């Protein structure tokens, strides 16, 4: 029996499941093993909120786990090869292979004569595609495109550039969730246009607040800067100089940085505010999950503000107490009488 260790770095599994391991030579993995591996990834690799809280409907838990595992592998194939030009070239190669695996998985679902997936992630994801015929490869392909962009564009100039990036890196996740919940994309069901618009706003805001939280980590570990230079007047060179003394001790530097981040946080807060009614447009079985992630993003936003927007020097976090409070509040709200399903 193949044992899949969810704690093993994903790149260490490439010798068994990567592009150089022929599908016929991969260790056999059963569907239950693949799903168990995805669930273990989903419950063991998160920071702010687990994607598999008790709020997720039982019928969707395997699907949420498969989607998360796909995102986790995609992210690590893009981020864990190291830094520098050679590492980025390696990531581009791995992501191209990952897209091939995705398309082969989709083909196997729609064409029974095609070979079945042998990679554990796609074994589990194939089951999700079968259970949810509305789901397409488009949002998954968009996510891969975002991780490819991370290898090619590591500095951003404008807010609009960032929002465009989020349309590939974050919004597809919300669109997948809506589709899993039974809400067809607007091109198939125009009545869902507002739900998808608000979902995109929520997901973009979630991505942006993570950028403002992780300025220091992105700079040090990935050599990436998402602060829009043309709008903040702050360059990557400035950030490098300000990161450590004596630059970090200059009050003028800190003031300029704090004001820039506070302005970005304010714009992000407006996006959360505009999209706050999304859970009210959804069925009660999925509404609490969506509300929890939006609330979690706003909790992180408040943490950034409480930290004084000094995220270049100190990384704020959502406390365990805050997480427990938000999960508990969402759980209570999900059990209030009088909720009426919204038409898909």
Short mmCIF file of C-alpha atoms in Angstrom, two decimals:
data_model
loop_
_atom_site.label_atom_id
_atom_site.label_comp_id
_atom_site.label_asym_id
_atom_site.label_seq_id
_atom_site.Cartn_x
_atom_site.Cartn_y
_atom_site.Cartn_z
CA UNK A 1 0.00 0.00 0.00
CA UNK A 2 1.33 3.43 -0.94
CA UNK A 3 1.84 5.70 2.04
CA UNK A 4 1.54 9.41 1.26
CA UNK A 5 3.09 11.64 3.91
CA UNK A 6 1.26 15.00 3.99
CA UNK A 7 4.16 16.49 5.92
CA UNK A 8 6.73 15.65 3.25
CA UNK A 9 7.81 18.69 1.22
CA UNK A 10 6.01 18.47 -2.08
CA UNK A 11 9.19 18.75 -4.14
CA UNK A 12 10.52 15.60 -2.45
CA UNK A 13 7.58 13.66 -3.92
CA UNK A 14 8.49 14.53 -7.50
CA UNK A 15 10.75 11.49 -7.84
CA UNK A 16 7.62 9.33 -7.47
CA UNK A 17 4.88 11.57 -8.90
CA UNK A 18 6.72 14.27 -10.88
CA UNK A 19 7.26 14.85 -14.60
CA UNK A 20 10.24 12.48 -14.75
CA UNK A 21 8.25 9.62 -13.21
CA UNK A 22 6.29 7.91 -15.97
CA UNK A 23 2.61 7.44 -15.05
CA UNK A 24 3.01 3.68 -15.48
CA UNK A 25 5.83 3.63 -12.93
CA UNK A 26 4.12 5.73 -10.28
CA UNK A 27 3.22 3.91 -7.07
CA UNK A 28 -0.44 2.87 -7.22
CA UNK A 29 -2.71 5.14 -5.18
CA UNK A 30 -6.35 4.30 -4.50
CA UNK A 31 -9.07 6.92 -4.49
CA UNK A 32 -9.53 6.72 -0.68
CA UNK A 33 -5.76 7.13 -0.22
CA UNK A 34 -5.70 10.13 -2.54
CA UNK A 35 -8.63 11.78 -0.76
CA UNK A 36 -7.08 11.09 2.65
CA UNK A 37 -3.84 12.71 1.50
CA UNK A 38 -5.71 15.80 0.26
CA UNK A 39 -7.60 16.08 3.55
CA UNK A 40 -4.37 15.80 5.51
CA UNK A 41 -2.84 18.60 3.43
CA UNK A 42 -5.93 20.75 3.95
CA UNK A 43 -5.93 20.35 7.72
CA UNK A 44 -2.17 20.52 8.22
CA UNK A 45 -1.05 23.39 5.98
CA UNK A 46 -2.81 26.63 6.75
CA UNK A 47 -2.20 29.73 8.79
CA UNK A 48 -5.28 31.89 9.18
CA UNK A 49 -8.15 29.42 8.79
CA UNK A 50 -8.46 25.78 7.86
CA UNK A 51 -10.47 25.17 4.70
CA UNK A 52 -12.07 22.16 6.40
CA UNK A 53 -13.79 23.61 9.43
CA UNK A 54 -16.97 22.06 10.78
CA UNK A 55 -18.87 24.64 8.73
CA UNK A 56 -18.04 22.92 5.44
CA UNK A 57 -20.96 20.69 4.42
CA UNK A 58 -20.10 17.01 4.73
CA UNK A 59 -20.97 16.43 1.08
CA UNK A 60 -18.37 19.00 -0.02
CA UNK A 61 -15.47 18.16 2.28
CA UNK A 62 -13.70 15.81 -0.13
CA UNK A 63 -14.11 18.44 -2.86
CA UNK A 64 -12.77 21.29 -0.73
CA UNK A 65 -9.80 19.10 0.22
CA UNK A 66 -9.05 18.20 -3.40
CA UNK A 67 -9.22 21.84 -4.50
CA UNK A 68 -7.00 22.95 -1.61
CA UNK A 69 -4.47 20.21 -2.37
CA UNK A 70 -4.37 21.27 -6.01
CA UNK A 71 -3.66 24.85 -4.91
CA UNK A 72 -1.05 23.70 -2.39
CA UNK A 73 0.87 21.73 -4.98
CA UNK A 74 0.57 24.56 -7.51
CA UNK A 75 1.85 27.08 -4.98
CA UNK A 76 4.81 24.95 -3.92
CA UNK A 77 5.78 24.11 -7.50
CA UNK A 78 5.99 27.86 -8.03
CA UNK A 79 7.57 28.87 -4.73
CA UNK A 80 9.71 26.07 -3.33
CA UNK A 81 12.33 25.66 -6.06
CA UNK A 82 14.39 28.47 -4.56
CA UNK A 83 15.28 31.95 -5.75
CA UNK A 84 17.11 33.19 -8.80
CA UNK A 85 16.76 32.69 -12.53
CA UNK A 86 17.48 28.95 -12.52
CA UNK A 87 14.87 28.31 -9.82
CA UNK A 88 12.27 30.31 -11.72
CA UNK A 89 12.98 28.37 -14.90
CA UNK A 90 12.53 25.14 -12.96
CA UNK A 91 9.20 26.38 -11.58
CA UNK A 92 7.97 27.30 -15.06
CA UNK A 93 8.80 23.78 -16.24
CA UNK A 94 7.05 22.18 -13.30
CA UNK A 95 3.95 24.35 -13.70
CA UNK A 96 3.77 23.48 -17.41
CA UNK A 97 3.83 19.80 -16.44
CA UNK A 98 1.17 20.47 -13.79
CA UNK A 99 -1.10 22.02 -16.42
CA UNK A 100 -0.64 18.93 -18.60
CA UNK A 101 -1.71 16.77 -15.67
CA UNK A 102 -4.78 18.98 -15.11
CA UNK A 103 -5.90 18.78 -18.72
CA UNK A 104 -5.33 15.02 -18.80
CA UNK A 105 -7.47 14.70 -15.66
CA UNK A 106 -10.30 16.66 -17.29
CA UNK A 107 -10.02 14.58 -20.47
CA UNK A 108 -10.22 11.37 -18.47
CA UNK A 109 -13.46 12.55 -16.83
CA UNK A 110 -15.16 13.47 -20.10
CA UNK A 111 -13.70 10.64 -22.20
CA UNK A 112 -13.81 7.21 -20.56
CA UNK A 113 -11.32 5.84 -23.12
CA UNK A 114 -8.61 8.20 -21.84
CA UNK A 115 -6.10 6.98 -19.20
CA UNK A 116 -7.21 7.58 -15.63
CA UNK A 117 -5.11 9.98 -13.46
CA UNK A 118 -2.27 8.41 -11.51
CA UNK A 119 -1.18 11.47 -9.54
CA UNK A 120 -2.87 11.48 -6.10
CA UNK A 121 -4.11 15.07 -6.43
CA UNK A 122 -5.78 14.41 -9.75
CA UNK A 123 -7.18 11.07 -8.63
CA UNK A 124 -9.08 13.01 -5.95
CA UNK A 125 -9.86 15.98 -8.20
CA UNK A 126 -11.29 13.71 -10.90
CA UNK A 127 -13.93 12.60 -8.40
CA UNK A 128 -14.81 16.25 -7.78
CA UNK A 129 -15.23 16.88 -11.51
CA UNK A 130 -17.52 13.84 -11.74
CA UNK A 131 -19.68 14.95 -8.80
CA UNK A 132 -19.93 18.54 -10.07
CA UNK A 133 -20.51 18.65 -13.85
CA UNK A 134 -20.72 22.48 -13.74
CA UNK A 135 -17.05 22.62 -12.77
CA UNK A 136 -14.55 23.33 -15.58
CA UNK A 137 -10.78 23.42 -15.82
CA UNK A 138 -10.81 27.17 -16.49
CA UNK A 139 -10.43 28.42 -12.89
CA UNK A 140 -7.75 25.80 -12.17
CA UNK A 141 -5.83 26.80 -15.28
CA UNK A 142 -6.08 30.45 -14.21
CA UNK A 143 -4.46 29.56 -10.88
CA UNK A 144 -1.55 27.92 -12.67
CA UNK A 145 -1.22 31.04 -14.83
CA UNK A 146 -0.92 33.15 -11.67
CA UNK A 147 1.91 31.00 -10.34
CA UNK A 148 3.61 31.24 -13.73
CA UNK A 149 3.30 35.03 -13.54
CA UNK A 150 5.07 34.91 -10.18
CA UNK A 151 8.14 33.60 -12.00
CA UNK A 152 8.07 36.37 -14.59
CA UNK A 153 6.85 39.47 -12.74
CA UNK A 154 8.26 40.16 -9.29
CA UNK A 155 7.63 43.92 -9.05
CA UNK A 156 4.32 45.75 -9.44
CA UNK A 157 3.75 49.37 -10.37
CA UNK A 158 0.01 50.01 -10.03
CA UNK A 159 -3.08 48.95 -8.12
CA UNK A 160 -4.70 47.81 -11.38
CA UNK A 161 -1.78 45.46 -12.02
CA UNK A 162 -2.34 43.86 -8.64
CA UNK A 163 -6.09 43.52 -9.18
CA UNK A 164 -5.43 41.84 -12.52
CA UNK A 165 -3.06 39.41 -10.83
CA UNK A 166 -5.69 38.64 -8.19
CA UNK A 167 -8.17 37.83 -10.96
CA UNK A 168 -5.99 34.77 -11.63
CA UNK A 169 -4.45 34.05 -8.22
CA UNK A 170 -7.47 34.47 -5.93
CA UNK A 171 -10.80 34.96 -7.71
CA UNK A 172 -10.79 31.47 -9.30
CA UNK A 173 -10.93 29.91 -5.83
CA UNK A 174 -14.14 31.75 -5.00
CA UNK A 175 -15.58 30.82 -8.36
CA UNK A 176 -14.77 27.17 -7.74
CA UNK A 177 -16.51 27.34 -4.34
CA UNK A 178 -19.63 28.89 -5.88
CA UNK A 179 -19.70 26.20 -8.56
CA UNK A 180 -19.30 23.44 -5.98
CA UNK A 181 -22.25 24.98 -4.13
CA UNK A 182 -24.37 24.68 -7.28
CA UNK A 183 -24.14 28.22 -8.62
CA UNK A 184 -23.41 28.02 -12.34
CA UNK A 185 -21.00 30.62 -13.78
CA UNK A 186 -22.65 33.77 -15.19
CA UNK A 187 -22.04 32.72 -18.78
CA UNK A 188 -24.32 29.75 -18.12
CA UNK A 189 -26.65 31.42 -15.62
CA UNK A 190 -26.75 35.25 -15.82
CA UNK A 191 -28.79 35.39 -12.60
CA UNK A 192 -25.59 34.52 -10.73
CA UNK A 193 -23.63 37.51 -12.05
CA UNK A 194 -23.88 39.51 -8.82
CA UNK A 195 -22.83 36.53 -6.70
CA UNK A 196 -19.73 36.04 -8.83
CA UNK A 197 -18.93 39.77 -8.83
CA UNK A 198 -19.07 39.95 -5.05
CA UNK A 199 -17.10 36.72 -4.76
CA UNK A 200 -14.37 38.20 -6.96
CA UNK A 201 -14.27 41.32 -4.76
CA UNK A 202 -13.99 39.22 -1.61
CA UNK A 203 -11.22 37.03 -3.00
CA UNK A 204 -9.25 39.98 -4.36
CA UNK A 205 -9.49 41.68 -0.96
CA UNK A 206 -8.31 38.49 0.76
CA UNK A 207 -5.31 38.28 -1.55
CA UNK A 208 -4.45 41.95 -1.09
CA UNK A 209 -4.56 41.90 2.69
CA UNK A 210 -2.24 38.89 2.59
CA UNK A 211 0.14 40.96 0.47
CA UNK A 212 0.13 43.79 3.02
CA UNK A 213 0.68 41.26 5.81
CA UNK A 214 3.58 39.53 4.04
CA UNK A 215 5.66 42.40 2.67
CA UNK A 216 8.66 41.33 4.74
CA UNK A 217 8.39 37.61 4.00
CA UNK A 218 7.79 38.09 0.26
CA UNK A 219 10.81 40.36 0.04
CA UNK A 220 13.20 38.16 2.01
CA UNK A 221 12.09 34.69 0.93
CA UNK A 222 10.84 35.26 -2.63
CA UNK A 223 12.39 38.56 -3.75
CA UNK A 224 8.86 39.69 -4.65
CA UNK A 225 7.33 43.09 -3.98
CA UNK A 226 3.59 43.57 -4.36
CA UNK A 227 3.50 47.15 -3.04
CA UNK A 228 2.65 49.19 -6.18
CA UNK A 229 5.70 51.43 -6.61
CA UNK A 230 4.08 54.07 -8.82
CA UNK A 231 1.35 54.67 -6.23
CA UNK A 232 3.37 54.38 -3.02
CA UNK A 233 6.63 55.94 -4.16
CA UNK A 234 8.42 53.01 -2.50
CA UNK A 235 10.77 50.80 -4.53
CA UNK A 236 12.19 47.37 -3.81
CA UNK A 237 15.55 49.06 -3.20
CA UNK A 238 13.93 51.28 -0.58
CA UNK A 239 12.45 48.27 1.18
CA UNK A 240 15.80 46.49 1.24
CA UNK A 241 17.48 49.56 2.72
CA UNK A 242 14.73 50.12 5.28
CA UNK A 243 14.49 46.50 6.36
CA UNK A 244 17.49 46.59 8.67
CA UNK A 245 19.30 49.26 10.69
CA UNK A 246 20.23 51.97 10.11
CA UNK A 247 17.49 52.41 7.52
CA UNK A 248 14.81 50.89 9.74
CA UNK A 249 15.61 53.40 12.48
CA UNK A 250 14.93 56.48 10.33
CA UNK A 251 11.55 57.93 11.40
CA UNK A 252 10.99 59.39 7.91
CA UNK A 253 11.34 55.94 6.33
CA UNK A 254 8.91 54.37 8.77
CA UNK A 255 6.42 57.17 8.34
CA UNK A 256 6.48 56.91 4.55
CA UNK A 257 6.01 53.13 4.70
CA UNK A 258 3.22 53.26 7.28
CA UNK A 259 1.27 55.88 5.35
CA UNK A 260 1.61 53.89 2.12
CA UNK A 261 0.41 50.64 3.66
CA UNK A 262 -2.41 52.34 5.54
CA UNK A 263 -3.71 53.79 2.27
CA UNK A 264 -3.59 50.35 0.64
CA UNK A 265 -5.36 48.78 3.61
CA UNK A 266 -8.08 51.43 3.39
CA UNK A 267 -8.71 50.57 -0.28
CA UNK A 268 -8.80 46.88 0.61
CA UNK A 269 -11.27 47.51 3.43
CA UNK A 270 -13.59 49.23 0.94
CA UNK A 271 -13.61 46.05 -1.16
CA UNK A 272 -14.54 43.94 1.86
CA UNK A 273 -17.29 46.43 2.67
CA UNK A 274 -18.72 46.39 -0.86
CA UNK A 275 -18.83 42.58 -0.92
CA UNK A 276 -20.17 42.08 2.61
CA UNK A 277 -23.63 40.99 1.44
CA UNK A 278 -22.38 38.00 -0.55
CA UNK A 279 -23.24 35.43 2.17
CA UNK A 280 -26.83 36.75 2.21
CA UNK A 281 -27.16 35.75 -1.45
CA UNK A 282 -26.13 32.15 -0.85
CA UNK A 283 -27.81 29.03 0.42
CA UNK A 284 -27.45 28.35 4.17
CA UNK A 285 -25.23 25.30 3.61
CA UNK A 286 -22.43 27.34 2.01
CA UNK A 287 -23.08 30.85 3.34
CA UNK A 288 -21.31 30.33 6.73
CA UNK A 289 -18.15 29.08 5.01
CA UNK A 290 -17.99 32.11 2.74
CA UNK A 291 -18.77 34.44 5.64
CA UNK A 292 -15.99 32.91 7.73
CA UNK A 293 -13.31 33.54 5.13
CA UNK A 294 -14.48 37.10 4.56
CA UNK A 295 -14.54 37.71 8.32
CA UNK A 296 -11.10 36.15 8.60
CA UNK A 297 -9.73 38.53 6.02
CA UNK A 298 -11.20 41.51 7.83
CA UNK A 299 -9.78 40.22 11.11
CA UNK A 300 -6.35 40.11 9.49
CA UNK A 301 -6.94 43.62 8.16
CA UNK A 302 -7.63 44.84 11.68
CA UNK A 303 -4.47 43.11 12.88
CA UNK A 304 -2.45 44.99 10.27
CA UNK A 305 -3.98 48.26 11.45
CA UNK A 306 -3.38 47.41 15.12
CA UNK A 307 0.25 46.71 14.30
CA UNK A 308 0.52 50.28 13.04
CA UNK A 309 0.96 49.05 9.45
CA UNK A 310 4.61 48.30 10.23
CA UNK A 311 4.54 45.04 8.28
CA UNK A 312 8.02 45.51 6.82
CA UNK A 313 9.40 44.97 10.33
CA UNK A 314 6.69 43.00 12.14
CA UNK A 315 4.32 40.44 10.62
CA UNK A 316 0.82 40.61 12.17
CA UNK A 317 -1.26 37.49 12.64
CA UNK A 318 -4.82 36.52 13.48
CA UNK A 319 -4.71 35.18 17.04
CA UNK A 320 -6.06 31.77 17.98
CA UNK A 321 -8.68 33.46 20.14
CA UNK A 322 -9.87 35.53 17.17
CA UNK A 323 -10.03 32.45 14.97
CA UNK A 324 -12.07 30.56 17.55
CA UNK A 325 -14.42 33.51 17.99
CA UNK A 326 -15.05 33.87 14.25
CA UNK A 327 -15.59 30.15 13.72
CA UNK A 328 -17.96 30.03 16.69
CA UNK A 329 -19.90 33.06 15.47
CA UNK A 330 -20.26 31.60 12.00
CA UNK A 331 -21.35 28.25 13.46
CA UNK A 332 -24.05 29.91 15.58
CA UNK A 333 -25.26 32.00 12.66
CA UNK A 334 -25.53 28.88 10.50
CA UNK A 335 -28.00 27.37 12.96
CA UNK A 336 -30.34 30.29 13.32
CA UNK A 337 -33.90 29.48 12.27
CA UNK A 338 -35.55 31.25 9.38
CA UNK A 339 -32.84 30.88 6.75
CA UNK A 340 -34.29 30.39 3.31
CA UNK A 341 -32.40 28.87 0.39
CA UNK A 342 -31.44 31.21 -2.44
CA UNK A 343 -32.23 30.04 -5.95
CA UNK A 344 -29.17 28.86 -7.89
#
